[in-house]
Coordinates of C-alpha atoms in Angstrom, one line a residue:
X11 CA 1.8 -16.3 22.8
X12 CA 4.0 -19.2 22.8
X13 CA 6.9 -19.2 25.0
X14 CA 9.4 -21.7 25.7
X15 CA 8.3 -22.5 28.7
X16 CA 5.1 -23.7 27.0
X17 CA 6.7 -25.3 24.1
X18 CA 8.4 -27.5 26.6
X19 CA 5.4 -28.2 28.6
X20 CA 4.1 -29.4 25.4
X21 CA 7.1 -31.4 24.4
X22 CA 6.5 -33.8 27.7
X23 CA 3.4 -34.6 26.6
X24 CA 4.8 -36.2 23.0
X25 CA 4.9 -39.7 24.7
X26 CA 1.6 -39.8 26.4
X27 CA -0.5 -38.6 23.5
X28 CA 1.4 -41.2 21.5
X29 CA 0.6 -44.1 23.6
X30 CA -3.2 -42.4 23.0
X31 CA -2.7 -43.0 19.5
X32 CA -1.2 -46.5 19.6
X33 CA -4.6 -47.9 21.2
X34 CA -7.0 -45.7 18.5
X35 CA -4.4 -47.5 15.7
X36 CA -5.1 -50.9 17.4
X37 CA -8.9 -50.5 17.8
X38 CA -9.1 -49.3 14.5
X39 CA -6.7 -52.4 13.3
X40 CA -9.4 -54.5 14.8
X41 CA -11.9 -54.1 11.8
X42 CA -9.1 -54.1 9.1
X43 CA -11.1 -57.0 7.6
X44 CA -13.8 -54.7 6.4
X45 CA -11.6 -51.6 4.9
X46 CA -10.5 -52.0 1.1
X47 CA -7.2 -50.7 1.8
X48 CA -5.1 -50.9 5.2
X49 CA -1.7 -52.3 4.4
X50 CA 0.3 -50.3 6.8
X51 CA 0.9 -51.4 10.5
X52 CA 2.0 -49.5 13.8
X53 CA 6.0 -49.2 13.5
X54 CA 5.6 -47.4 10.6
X55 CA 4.0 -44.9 12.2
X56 CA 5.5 -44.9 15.6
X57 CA 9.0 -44.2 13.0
X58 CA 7.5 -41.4 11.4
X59 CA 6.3 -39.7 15.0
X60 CA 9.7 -40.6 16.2
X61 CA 11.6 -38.5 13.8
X62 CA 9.5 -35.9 14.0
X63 CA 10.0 -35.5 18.0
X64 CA 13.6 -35.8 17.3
X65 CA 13.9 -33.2 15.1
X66 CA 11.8 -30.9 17.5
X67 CA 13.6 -31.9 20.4
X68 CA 16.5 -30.4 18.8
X69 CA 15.0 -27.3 17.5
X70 CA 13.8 -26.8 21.2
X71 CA 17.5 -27.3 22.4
X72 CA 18.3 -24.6 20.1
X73 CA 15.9 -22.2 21.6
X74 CA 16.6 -22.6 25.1
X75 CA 20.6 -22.2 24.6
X76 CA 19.8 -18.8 22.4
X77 CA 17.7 -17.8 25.2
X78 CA 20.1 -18.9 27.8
X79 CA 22.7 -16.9 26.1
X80 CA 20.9 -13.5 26.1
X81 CA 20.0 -13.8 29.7
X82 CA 23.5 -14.3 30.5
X83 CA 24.4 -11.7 27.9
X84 CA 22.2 -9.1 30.1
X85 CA 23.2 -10.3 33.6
X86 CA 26.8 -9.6 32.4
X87 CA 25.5 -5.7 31.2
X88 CA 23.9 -5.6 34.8
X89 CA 26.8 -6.9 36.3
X90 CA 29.5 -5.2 34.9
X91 CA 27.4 -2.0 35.7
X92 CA 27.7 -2.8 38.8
X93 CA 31.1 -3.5 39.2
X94 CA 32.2 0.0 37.6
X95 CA 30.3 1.4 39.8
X96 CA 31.6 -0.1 42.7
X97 CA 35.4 0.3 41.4
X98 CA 37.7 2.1 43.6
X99 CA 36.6 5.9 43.4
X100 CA 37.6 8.8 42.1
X101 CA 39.8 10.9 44.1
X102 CA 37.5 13.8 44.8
X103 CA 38.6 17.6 44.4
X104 CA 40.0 19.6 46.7
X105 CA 36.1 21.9 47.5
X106 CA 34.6 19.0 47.7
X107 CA 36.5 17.3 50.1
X108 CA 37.1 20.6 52.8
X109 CA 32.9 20.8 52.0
X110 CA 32.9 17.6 53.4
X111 CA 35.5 18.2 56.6
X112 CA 33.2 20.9 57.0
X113 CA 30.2 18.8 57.3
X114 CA 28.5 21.8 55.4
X115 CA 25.5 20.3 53.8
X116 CA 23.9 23.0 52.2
X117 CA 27.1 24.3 51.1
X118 CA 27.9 21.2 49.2
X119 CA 24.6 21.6 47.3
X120 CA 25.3 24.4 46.4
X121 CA 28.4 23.9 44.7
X122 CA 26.8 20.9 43.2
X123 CA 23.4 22.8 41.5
X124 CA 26.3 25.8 40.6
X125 CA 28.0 23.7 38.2
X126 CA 25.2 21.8 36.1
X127 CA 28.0 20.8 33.4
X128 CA 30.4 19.7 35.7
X129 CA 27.9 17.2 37.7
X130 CA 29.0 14.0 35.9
X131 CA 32.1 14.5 37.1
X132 CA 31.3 15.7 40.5
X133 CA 29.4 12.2 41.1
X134 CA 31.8 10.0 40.2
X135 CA 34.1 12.0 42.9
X136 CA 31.3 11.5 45.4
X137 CA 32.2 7.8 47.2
X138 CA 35.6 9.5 48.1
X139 CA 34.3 13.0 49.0
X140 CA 32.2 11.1 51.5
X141 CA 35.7 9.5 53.4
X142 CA 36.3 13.0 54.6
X143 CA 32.9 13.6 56.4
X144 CA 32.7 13.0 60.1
X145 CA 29.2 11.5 59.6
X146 CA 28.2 11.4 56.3
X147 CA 24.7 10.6 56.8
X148 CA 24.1 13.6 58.9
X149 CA 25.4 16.1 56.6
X150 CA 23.2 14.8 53.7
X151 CA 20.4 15.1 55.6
X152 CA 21.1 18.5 56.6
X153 CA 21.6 19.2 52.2
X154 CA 18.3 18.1 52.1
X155 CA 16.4 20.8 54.1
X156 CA 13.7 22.3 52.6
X157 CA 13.3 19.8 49.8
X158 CA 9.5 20.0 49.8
X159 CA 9.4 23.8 50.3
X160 CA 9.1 25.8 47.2
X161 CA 10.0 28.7 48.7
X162 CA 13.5 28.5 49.8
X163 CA 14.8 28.1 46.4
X164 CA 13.8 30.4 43.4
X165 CA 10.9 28.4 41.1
X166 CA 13.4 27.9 38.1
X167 CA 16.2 26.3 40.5
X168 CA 13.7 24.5 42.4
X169 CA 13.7 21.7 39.8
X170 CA 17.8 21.4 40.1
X171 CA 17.8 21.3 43.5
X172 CA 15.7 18.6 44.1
X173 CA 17.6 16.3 41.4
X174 CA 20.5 16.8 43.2
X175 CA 19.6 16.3 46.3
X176 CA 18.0 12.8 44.7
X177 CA 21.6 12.2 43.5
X178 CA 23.5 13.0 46.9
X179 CA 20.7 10.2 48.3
X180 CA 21.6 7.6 46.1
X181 CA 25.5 8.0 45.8
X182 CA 25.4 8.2 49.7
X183 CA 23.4 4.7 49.5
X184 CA 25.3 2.9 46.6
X185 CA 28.5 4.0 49.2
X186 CA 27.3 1.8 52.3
X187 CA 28.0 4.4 54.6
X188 CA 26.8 3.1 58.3
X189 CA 23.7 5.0 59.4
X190 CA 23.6 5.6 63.1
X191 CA 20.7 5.4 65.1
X192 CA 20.3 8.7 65.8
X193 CA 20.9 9.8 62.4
X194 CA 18.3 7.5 60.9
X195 CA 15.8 9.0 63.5
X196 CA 16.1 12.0 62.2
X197 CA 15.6 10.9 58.9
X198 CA 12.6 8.6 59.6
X199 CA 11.2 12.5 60.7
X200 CA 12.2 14.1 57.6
X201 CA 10.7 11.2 55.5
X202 CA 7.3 11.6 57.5
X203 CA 7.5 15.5 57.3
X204 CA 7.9 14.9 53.5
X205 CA 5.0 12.7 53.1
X206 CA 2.4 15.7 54.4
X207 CA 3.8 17.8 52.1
X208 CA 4.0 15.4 49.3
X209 CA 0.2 14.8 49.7
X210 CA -0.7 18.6 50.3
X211 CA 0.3 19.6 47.0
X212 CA -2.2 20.2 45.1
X213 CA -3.3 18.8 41.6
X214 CA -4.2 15.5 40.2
X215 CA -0.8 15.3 38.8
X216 CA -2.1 15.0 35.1
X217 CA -0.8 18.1 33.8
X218 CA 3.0 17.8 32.6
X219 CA 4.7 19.8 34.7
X220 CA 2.9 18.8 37.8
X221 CA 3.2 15.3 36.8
X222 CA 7.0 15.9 36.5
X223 CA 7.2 17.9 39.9
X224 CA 5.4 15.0 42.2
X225 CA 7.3 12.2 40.4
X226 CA 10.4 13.7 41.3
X227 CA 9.5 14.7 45.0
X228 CA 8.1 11.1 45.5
X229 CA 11.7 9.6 44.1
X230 CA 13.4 11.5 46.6
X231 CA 10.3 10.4 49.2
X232 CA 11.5 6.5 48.3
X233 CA 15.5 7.0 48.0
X234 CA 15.3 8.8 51.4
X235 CA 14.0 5.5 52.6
X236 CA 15.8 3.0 50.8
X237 CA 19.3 4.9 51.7
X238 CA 18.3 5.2 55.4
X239 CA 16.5 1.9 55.7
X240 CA 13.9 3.3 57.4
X241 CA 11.2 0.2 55.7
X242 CA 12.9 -2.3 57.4
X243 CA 11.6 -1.3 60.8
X244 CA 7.9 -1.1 59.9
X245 CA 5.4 1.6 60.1
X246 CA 4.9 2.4 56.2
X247 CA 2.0 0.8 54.3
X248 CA 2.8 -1.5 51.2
X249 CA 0.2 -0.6 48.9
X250 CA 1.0 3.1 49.3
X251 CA 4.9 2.4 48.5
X252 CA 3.8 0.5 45.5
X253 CA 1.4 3.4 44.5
X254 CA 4.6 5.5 44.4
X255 CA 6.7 2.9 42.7
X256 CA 4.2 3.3 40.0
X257 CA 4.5 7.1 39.7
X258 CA 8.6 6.6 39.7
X259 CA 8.6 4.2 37.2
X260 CA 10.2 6.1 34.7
X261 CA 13.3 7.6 36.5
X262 CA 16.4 5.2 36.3
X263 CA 16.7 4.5 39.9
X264 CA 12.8 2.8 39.9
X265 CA 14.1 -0.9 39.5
X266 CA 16.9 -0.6 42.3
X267 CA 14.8 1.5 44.5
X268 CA 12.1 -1.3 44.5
X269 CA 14.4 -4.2 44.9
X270 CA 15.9 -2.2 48.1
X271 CA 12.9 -1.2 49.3
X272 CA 11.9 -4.8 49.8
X273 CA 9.2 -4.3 47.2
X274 CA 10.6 -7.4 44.8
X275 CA 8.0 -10.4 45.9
X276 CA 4.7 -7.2 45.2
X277 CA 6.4 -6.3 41.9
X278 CA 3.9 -7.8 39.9
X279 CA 1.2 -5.4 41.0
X280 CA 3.8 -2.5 40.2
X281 CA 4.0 -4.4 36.6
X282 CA -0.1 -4.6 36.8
X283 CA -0.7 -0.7 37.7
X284 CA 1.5 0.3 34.7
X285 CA 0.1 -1.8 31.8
X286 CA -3.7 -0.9 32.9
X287 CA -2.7 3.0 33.4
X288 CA -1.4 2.0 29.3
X289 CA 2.8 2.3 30.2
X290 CA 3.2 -1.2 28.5
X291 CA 7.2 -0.2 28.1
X292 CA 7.5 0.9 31.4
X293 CA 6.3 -2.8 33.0
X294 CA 8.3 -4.5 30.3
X295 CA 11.4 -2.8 32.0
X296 CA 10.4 -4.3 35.6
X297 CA 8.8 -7.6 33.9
X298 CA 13.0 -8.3 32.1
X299 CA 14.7 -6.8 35.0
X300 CA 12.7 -9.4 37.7
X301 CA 12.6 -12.2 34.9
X302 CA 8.9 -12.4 34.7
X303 CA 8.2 -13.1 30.8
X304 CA 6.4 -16.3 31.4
X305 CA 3.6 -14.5 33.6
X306 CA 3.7 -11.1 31.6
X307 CA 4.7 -12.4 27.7
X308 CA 6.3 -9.6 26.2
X309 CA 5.3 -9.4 22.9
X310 CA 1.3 -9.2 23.5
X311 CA 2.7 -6.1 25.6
X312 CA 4.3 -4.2 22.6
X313 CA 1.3 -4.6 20.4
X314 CA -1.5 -3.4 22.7
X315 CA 1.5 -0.5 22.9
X316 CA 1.7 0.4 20.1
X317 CA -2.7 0.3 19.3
X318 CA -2.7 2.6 22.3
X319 CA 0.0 5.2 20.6
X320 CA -2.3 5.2 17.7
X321 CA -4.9 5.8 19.5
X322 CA -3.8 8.8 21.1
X323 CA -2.3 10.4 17.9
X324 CA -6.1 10.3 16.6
X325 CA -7.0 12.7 19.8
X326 CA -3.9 15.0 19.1
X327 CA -5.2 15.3 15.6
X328 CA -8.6 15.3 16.7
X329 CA -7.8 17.7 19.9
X330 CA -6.0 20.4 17.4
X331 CA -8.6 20.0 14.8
X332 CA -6.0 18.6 12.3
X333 CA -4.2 21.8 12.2
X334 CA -0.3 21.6 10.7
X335 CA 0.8 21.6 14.5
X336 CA -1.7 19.0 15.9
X337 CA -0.1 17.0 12.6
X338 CA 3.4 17.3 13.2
X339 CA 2.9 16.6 17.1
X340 CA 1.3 13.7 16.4
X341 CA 3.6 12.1 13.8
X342 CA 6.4 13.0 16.0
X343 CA 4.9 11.0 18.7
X344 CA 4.0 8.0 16.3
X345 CA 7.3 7.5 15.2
X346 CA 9.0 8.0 18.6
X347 CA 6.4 5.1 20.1
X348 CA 7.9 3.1 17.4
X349 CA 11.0 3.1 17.6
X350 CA 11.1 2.4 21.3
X351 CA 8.8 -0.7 20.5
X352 CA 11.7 -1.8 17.9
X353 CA 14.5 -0.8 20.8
X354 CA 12.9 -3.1 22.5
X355 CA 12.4 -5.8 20.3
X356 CA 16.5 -5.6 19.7
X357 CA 17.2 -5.5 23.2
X358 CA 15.6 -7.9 24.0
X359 CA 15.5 -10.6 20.9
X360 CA 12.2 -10.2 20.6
X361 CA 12.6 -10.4 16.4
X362 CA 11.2 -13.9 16.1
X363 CA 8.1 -13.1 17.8
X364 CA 7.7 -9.7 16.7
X365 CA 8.6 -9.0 13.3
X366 CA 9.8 -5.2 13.2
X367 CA 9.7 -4.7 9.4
X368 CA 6.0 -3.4 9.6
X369 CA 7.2 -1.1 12.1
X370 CA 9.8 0.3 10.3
X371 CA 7.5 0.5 7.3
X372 CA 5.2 2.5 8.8
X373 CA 8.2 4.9 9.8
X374 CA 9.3 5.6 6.6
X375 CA 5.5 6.2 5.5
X376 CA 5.5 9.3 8.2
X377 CA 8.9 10.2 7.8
X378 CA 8.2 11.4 4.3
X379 CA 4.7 12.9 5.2
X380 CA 6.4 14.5 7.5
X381 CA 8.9 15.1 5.1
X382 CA 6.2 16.4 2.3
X383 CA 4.4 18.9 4.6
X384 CA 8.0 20.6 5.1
X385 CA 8.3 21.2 1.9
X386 CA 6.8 24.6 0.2
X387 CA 4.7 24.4 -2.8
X388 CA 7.2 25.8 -6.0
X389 CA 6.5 28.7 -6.9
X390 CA 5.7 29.9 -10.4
X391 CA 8.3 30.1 -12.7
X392 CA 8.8 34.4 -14.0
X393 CA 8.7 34.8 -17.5
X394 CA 11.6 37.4 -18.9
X395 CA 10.2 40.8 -19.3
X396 CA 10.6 40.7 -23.5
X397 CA 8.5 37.5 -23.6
X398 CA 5.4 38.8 -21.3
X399 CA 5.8 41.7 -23.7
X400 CA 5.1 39.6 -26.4
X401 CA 2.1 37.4 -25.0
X402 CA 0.4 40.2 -23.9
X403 CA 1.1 42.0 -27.5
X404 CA -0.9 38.5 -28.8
X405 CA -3.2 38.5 -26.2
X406 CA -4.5 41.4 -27.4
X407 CA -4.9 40.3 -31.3
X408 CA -6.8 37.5 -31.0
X409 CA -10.0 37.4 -32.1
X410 CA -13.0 35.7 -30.5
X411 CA -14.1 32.8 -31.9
X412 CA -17.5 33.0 -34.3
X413 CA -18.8 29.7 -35.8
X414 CA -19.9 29.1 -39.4
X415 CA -19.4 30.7 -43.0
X416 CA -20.7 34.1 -42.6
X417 CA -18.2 34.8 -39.8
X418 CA -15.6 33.8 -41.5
X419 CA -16.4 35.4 -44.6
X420 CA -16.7 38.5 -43.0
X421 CA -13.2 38.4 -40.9
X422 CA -11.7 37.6 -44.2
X423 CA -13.3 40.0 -46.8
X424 CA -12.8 42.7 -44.1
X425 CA -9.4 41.6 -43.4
X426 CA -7.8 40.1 -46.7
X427 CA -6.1 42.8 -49.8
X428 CA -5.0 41.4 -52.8
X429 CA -2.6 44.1 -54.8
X430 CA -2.8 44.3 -58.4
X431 CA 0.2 42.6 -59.1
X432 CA -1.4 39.3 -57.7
X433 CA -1.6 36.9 -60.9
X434 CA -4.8 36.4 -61.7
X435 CA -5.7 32.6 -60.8
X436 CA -4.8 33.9 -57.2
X437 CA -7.9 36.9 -57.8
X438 CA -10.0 34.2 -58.9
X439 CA -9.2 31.6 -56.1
X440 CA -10.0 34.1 -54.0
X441 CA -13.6 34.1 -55.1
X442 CA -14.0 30.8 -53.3
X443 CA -13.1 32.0 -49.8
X444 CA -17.0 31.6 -48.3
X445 CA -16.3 28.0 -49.6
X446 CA -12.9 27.1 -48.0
X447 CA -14.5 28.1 -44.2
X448 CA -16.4 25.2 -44.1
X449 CA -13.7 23.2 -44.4
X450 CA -11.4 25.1 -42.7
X451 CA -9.5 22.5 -40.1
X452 CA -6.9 22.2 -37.3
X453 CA -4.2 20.7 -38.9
X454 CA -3.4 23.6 -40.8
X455 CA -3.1 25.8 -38.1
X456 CA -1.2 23.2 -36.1
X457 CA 1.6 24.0 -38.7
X458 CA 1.3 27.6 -38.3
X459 CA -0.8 27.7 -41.3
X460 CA -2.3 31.1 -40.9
X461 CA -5.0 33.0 -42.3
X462 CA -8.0 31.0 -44.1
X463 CA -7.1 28.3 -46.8
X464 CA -7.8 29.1 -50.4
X465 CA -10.0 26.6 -52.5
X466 CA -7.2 25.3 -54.4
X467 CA -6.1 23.6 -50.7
X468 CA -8.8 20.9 -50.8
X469 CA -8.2 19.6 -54.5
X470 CA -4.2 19.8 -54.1
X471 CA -3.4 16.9 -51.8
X472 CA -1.2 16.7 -48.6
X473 CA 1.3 18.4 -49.8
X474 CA -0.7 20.9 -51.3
X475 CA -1.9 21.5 -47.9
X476 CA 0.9 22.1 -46.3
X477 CA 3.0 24.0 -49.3
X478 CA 0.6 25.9 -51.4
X479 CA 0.0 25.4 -55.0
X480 CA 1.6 22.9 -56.5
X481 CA 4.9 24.1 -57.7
X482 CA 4.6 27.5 -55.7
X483 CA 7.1 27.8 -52.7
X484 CA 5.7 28.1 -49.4
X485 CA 2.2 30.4 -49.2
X486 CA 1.5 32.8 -52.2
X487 CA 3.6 33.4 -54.9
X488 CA 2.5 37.0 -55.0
X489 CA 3.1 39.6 -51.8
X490 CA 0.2 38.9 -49.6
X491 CA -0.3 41.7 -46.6
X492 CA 1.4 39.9 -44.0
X493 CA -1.4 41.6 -41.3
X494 CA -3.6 38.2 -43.0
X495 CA -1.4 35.7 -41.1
X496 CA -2.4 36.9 -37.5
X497 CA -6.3 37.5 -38.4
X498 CA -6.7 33.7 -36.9
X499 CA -4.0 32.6 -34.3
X500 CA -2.4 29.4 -34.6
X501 CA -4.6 26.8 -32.6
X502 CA -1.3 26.9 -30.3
X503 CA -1.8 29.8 -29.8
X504 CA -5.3 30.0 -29.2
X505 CA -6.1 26.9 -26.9
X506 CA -3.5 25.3 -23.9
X507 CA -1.6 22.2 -24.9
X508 CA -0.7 19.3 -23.1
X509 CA 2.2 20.8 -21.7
X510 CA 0.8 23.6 -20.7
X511 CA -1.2 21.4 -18.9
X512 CA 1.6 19.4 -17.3
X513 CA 3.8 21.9 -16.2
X514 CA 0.9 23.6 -13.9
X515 CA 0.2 20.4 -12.0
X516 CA 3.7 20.0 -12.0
X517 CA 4.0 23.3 -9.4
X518 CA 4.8 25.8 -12.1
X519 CA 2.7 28.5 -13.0
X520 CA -0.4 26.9 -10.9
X521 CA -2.6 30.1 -10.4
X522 CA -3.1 30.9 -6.7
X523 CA -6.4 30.0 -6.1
X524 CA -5.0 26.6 -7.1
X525 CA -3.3 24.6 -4.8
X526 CA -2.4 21.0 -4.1
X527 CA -4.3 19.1 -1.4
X528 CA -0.9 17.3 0.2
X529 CA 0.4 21.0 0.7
X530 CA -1.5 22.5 3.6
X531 CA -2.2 26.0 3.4

């Protein structure tokens, strides 16, 4: 990836590879006499290189002041961080400060994991609790008794407590309290006391919860050090505290711990560890917080993340055998790699060598799968009672459907009566009904043309066909039985139509055995 600090590299080298090109112009000059054309000499060029390095020259100047201007922006965050922090504190309430006259330790945990809504508060109030304690470090370390053992406290408190002992470690350190000797003796026991246990327990640390449970015991492990200062004096291996820096890498205290824990000239193999264990964010938060961009670009960082997230969504699918939950889980997880990878790329003005608008693309693509596998397939629309009635009653009268003259002429000599007031061309016509089957056609019925056509129909015309005789009103003139008209249903009747058709894919009326593949049963 190009960075800046590249670009610029390769800016310096504008006048040397011109000079290069100056003698290949002359040598080539030389043997002008035998080209056809060569009309052009070395100033014009040497113009037309110049005002190309100019304008690049100030492109680059662009770049570094942006670039200049978000580091600045971030130091000021940091900084300002910092300072509210280190404001004048909070005057502390009245328990906590007699907890602290007391020198009760334990005590003043215990109010602390009591009141889980209030500890926001509480720590702010900390700095000046800590005035009224005789020794301040002393009484934190007796709070911290039993921090390993899991069976002083009850298994669901056991998580609490140890965050807030973590917490009484780092507001005690961000306080400067002086550490005497003694007291950080008595730590530097605790700490080693805590390692044994650290390493006895169990597990691989891959499962969740486990994971969870050593990551926090081995941040309390490091802030114990870095508030008693117990690295400084020796006696703890590197490697082994950079092996843990990895593991804490995801708790907000990681970057400070590591800078106070003298840790800030290895960070690069903290930075290394994490991006081949695949936690590409997690080094890009030590690679901008040390200012290391030029030896681990940023950009090539986000990608392999976000191939790696894809990858492991095709084993939670592939793990839950594509069930709906093994879907959802891994959609979820999808989207939420992408949107840190775009956080990032905000934070940190990463826009120009990341585009983000494929990212947030393919967000909106699984927000609405996500979205379509919420929603229920409709269910069929109910017909009122009268009109199922009626279906049914119609269901019932039709007639299966026989081919050729003879059927017909059957169905209509069994079905037809002509009264004796008919007139008698209508007897006569009537003669001619074997005839008129084989021509019998769907248009007809399509205009609810019942019963069989007469043979006067095909020598009429259009209109005939569609009104009668000509000059008759609408059917007979005489008083046909009306049972004739439903001896063949309408072809409406008889086949689906289109929209029939349509409004079962649509959702309505689809019979159960039918259902859409994008709807998972």
């Amino acid at each position: 990836m190009t960075t800046v600090k590249s670009i610029e590299t390769a800016l310096g080298l504008i006048d040397s590879k011109k000079e290069n090109l100056k003698k290949a112009f002359e040598d080539l000059q030389s043997h002008s006499s035998v080209l056809s054309f060569f009309n052009f000499t070395w100033s014009d060029l040497d113009s037309y290189f110049t005002s190309i390095q100019s304008d690049l020259l100030e492109k680059f100047s662009t770049i570094q002041t942006l670039e200049l201007s978000q580091s600045q922006s971030q130091k000021l965050k940091r900084k300002k961080l910092k300072d509210s922090v280190s404001a004048d504190p909070i005057p502390a309430r009245s328990e906590l400060r007699s907890l602290c006259e007391k020198m009760d330790g334990m005590g003043l945990r215990k109010y602390i994991i009591e009141r889980p809504r209030e500890r926001t508060a509480i720590r702010v109030e900390l700095p000046d609790a800590w005035k009224s304690a005789a020794d301040p470090g002393s009484m934190i370390l007796d709070a911290l008794e039993g921090f390993c053992d899991e069976g002083l406290v009850s298994t669901s408190d056991l998580y609490g407590s140890r965050r807030v002992c973590v917490v009484l470690l780092e507001e005690l350190m961000k306080a400067n309290v002086e550490i005497g000797g003694e007291v950080r003796e008595r730590a530097r026991a605790m700490a080693a006391d805590w390692k044994v246990k650290i390493e006895a327990n169990g597990g691989d640390g891959e499962e969740r919860e486990e994971e969870e449970e050593k990551g926090l015991m081995k941040l309390g492990y490091l802030q114990l050090l870095a508030t008693y200062g117990l690295v400084s004096a020796g006696g703890y291996d590197v490697n082994e505290l950079i092996d843990y820096a990895v593991v804490i890498a995801r708790y907000r205290q990681a970057v400070d711990l590591c800078q106070a824990l003298g840790l800030g000239n290895r960070i690069s193999d903290v930075i290394q560890k994490l991006i081949s264990k695949g936690k590409q964010l997690l080094a890009l938060k030590f690679i901008f917080e040390f200012e290391l961009t030029d030896e681990f670009p940023p950009v090539p960082l986000l990608k392999a993340y976000v191939i790696d997230s894809k990858e492991n969504v095709q084993k939670i699918r592939k793990s839950g055998k594509s069930s709906r939950q093994s879907l959802n889980e891994a959609v979820m997880k999808e989207i939420s790699a992408l949107k840190s990878v775009i956080k990032c790329i905000d934070d940190h003005g990463l826009e120009s060598q990341y585009p983000k608008h494929i990212l947030v693309t393919r967000i909106e693509k699984l927000e609405k799968e996500k979205a379509d596998k919420k929603r229920p397939a409709t269910a069929p629309v109910p017909k009122p009672p009268q009109q199922a009635k009626q279906q049914k009653q119609r269901g019932n009268k039709r007639v299966k459907e026989v081919t050729g003259p003879s059927a017909v002429k059957k169905k209509n000599h069994s079905k037809r009566v002509l009264l004796p007031s008919q007139p008698s061309h209508v007897q006569t016509s009537g003669l001619f009904l074997d005839h008129t089957a084989l021509y019998h056609s769907s248009p007809a019925g399509a205009y609810g043309r019942g019963g069989p056509h007469v043979a006067a129909d095909m020598y009429a015309g259009s209109s005939a066909g569609l009104h009668g005789f000509p000059g008759a009103p609408m059917g007979f003139s005489g008083n046909v039985n009306q049972t004739a008209a439903n001896a063949y249903p309408s072809e409406r009747q008889g086949q689906p139509s289109y929209y029939d058709a349509a409004i079962g894919y649509g959702g309505y009326g689809i019979p159960p055995q039918y259902h859409p593949g994008y709807y998972p049963q």
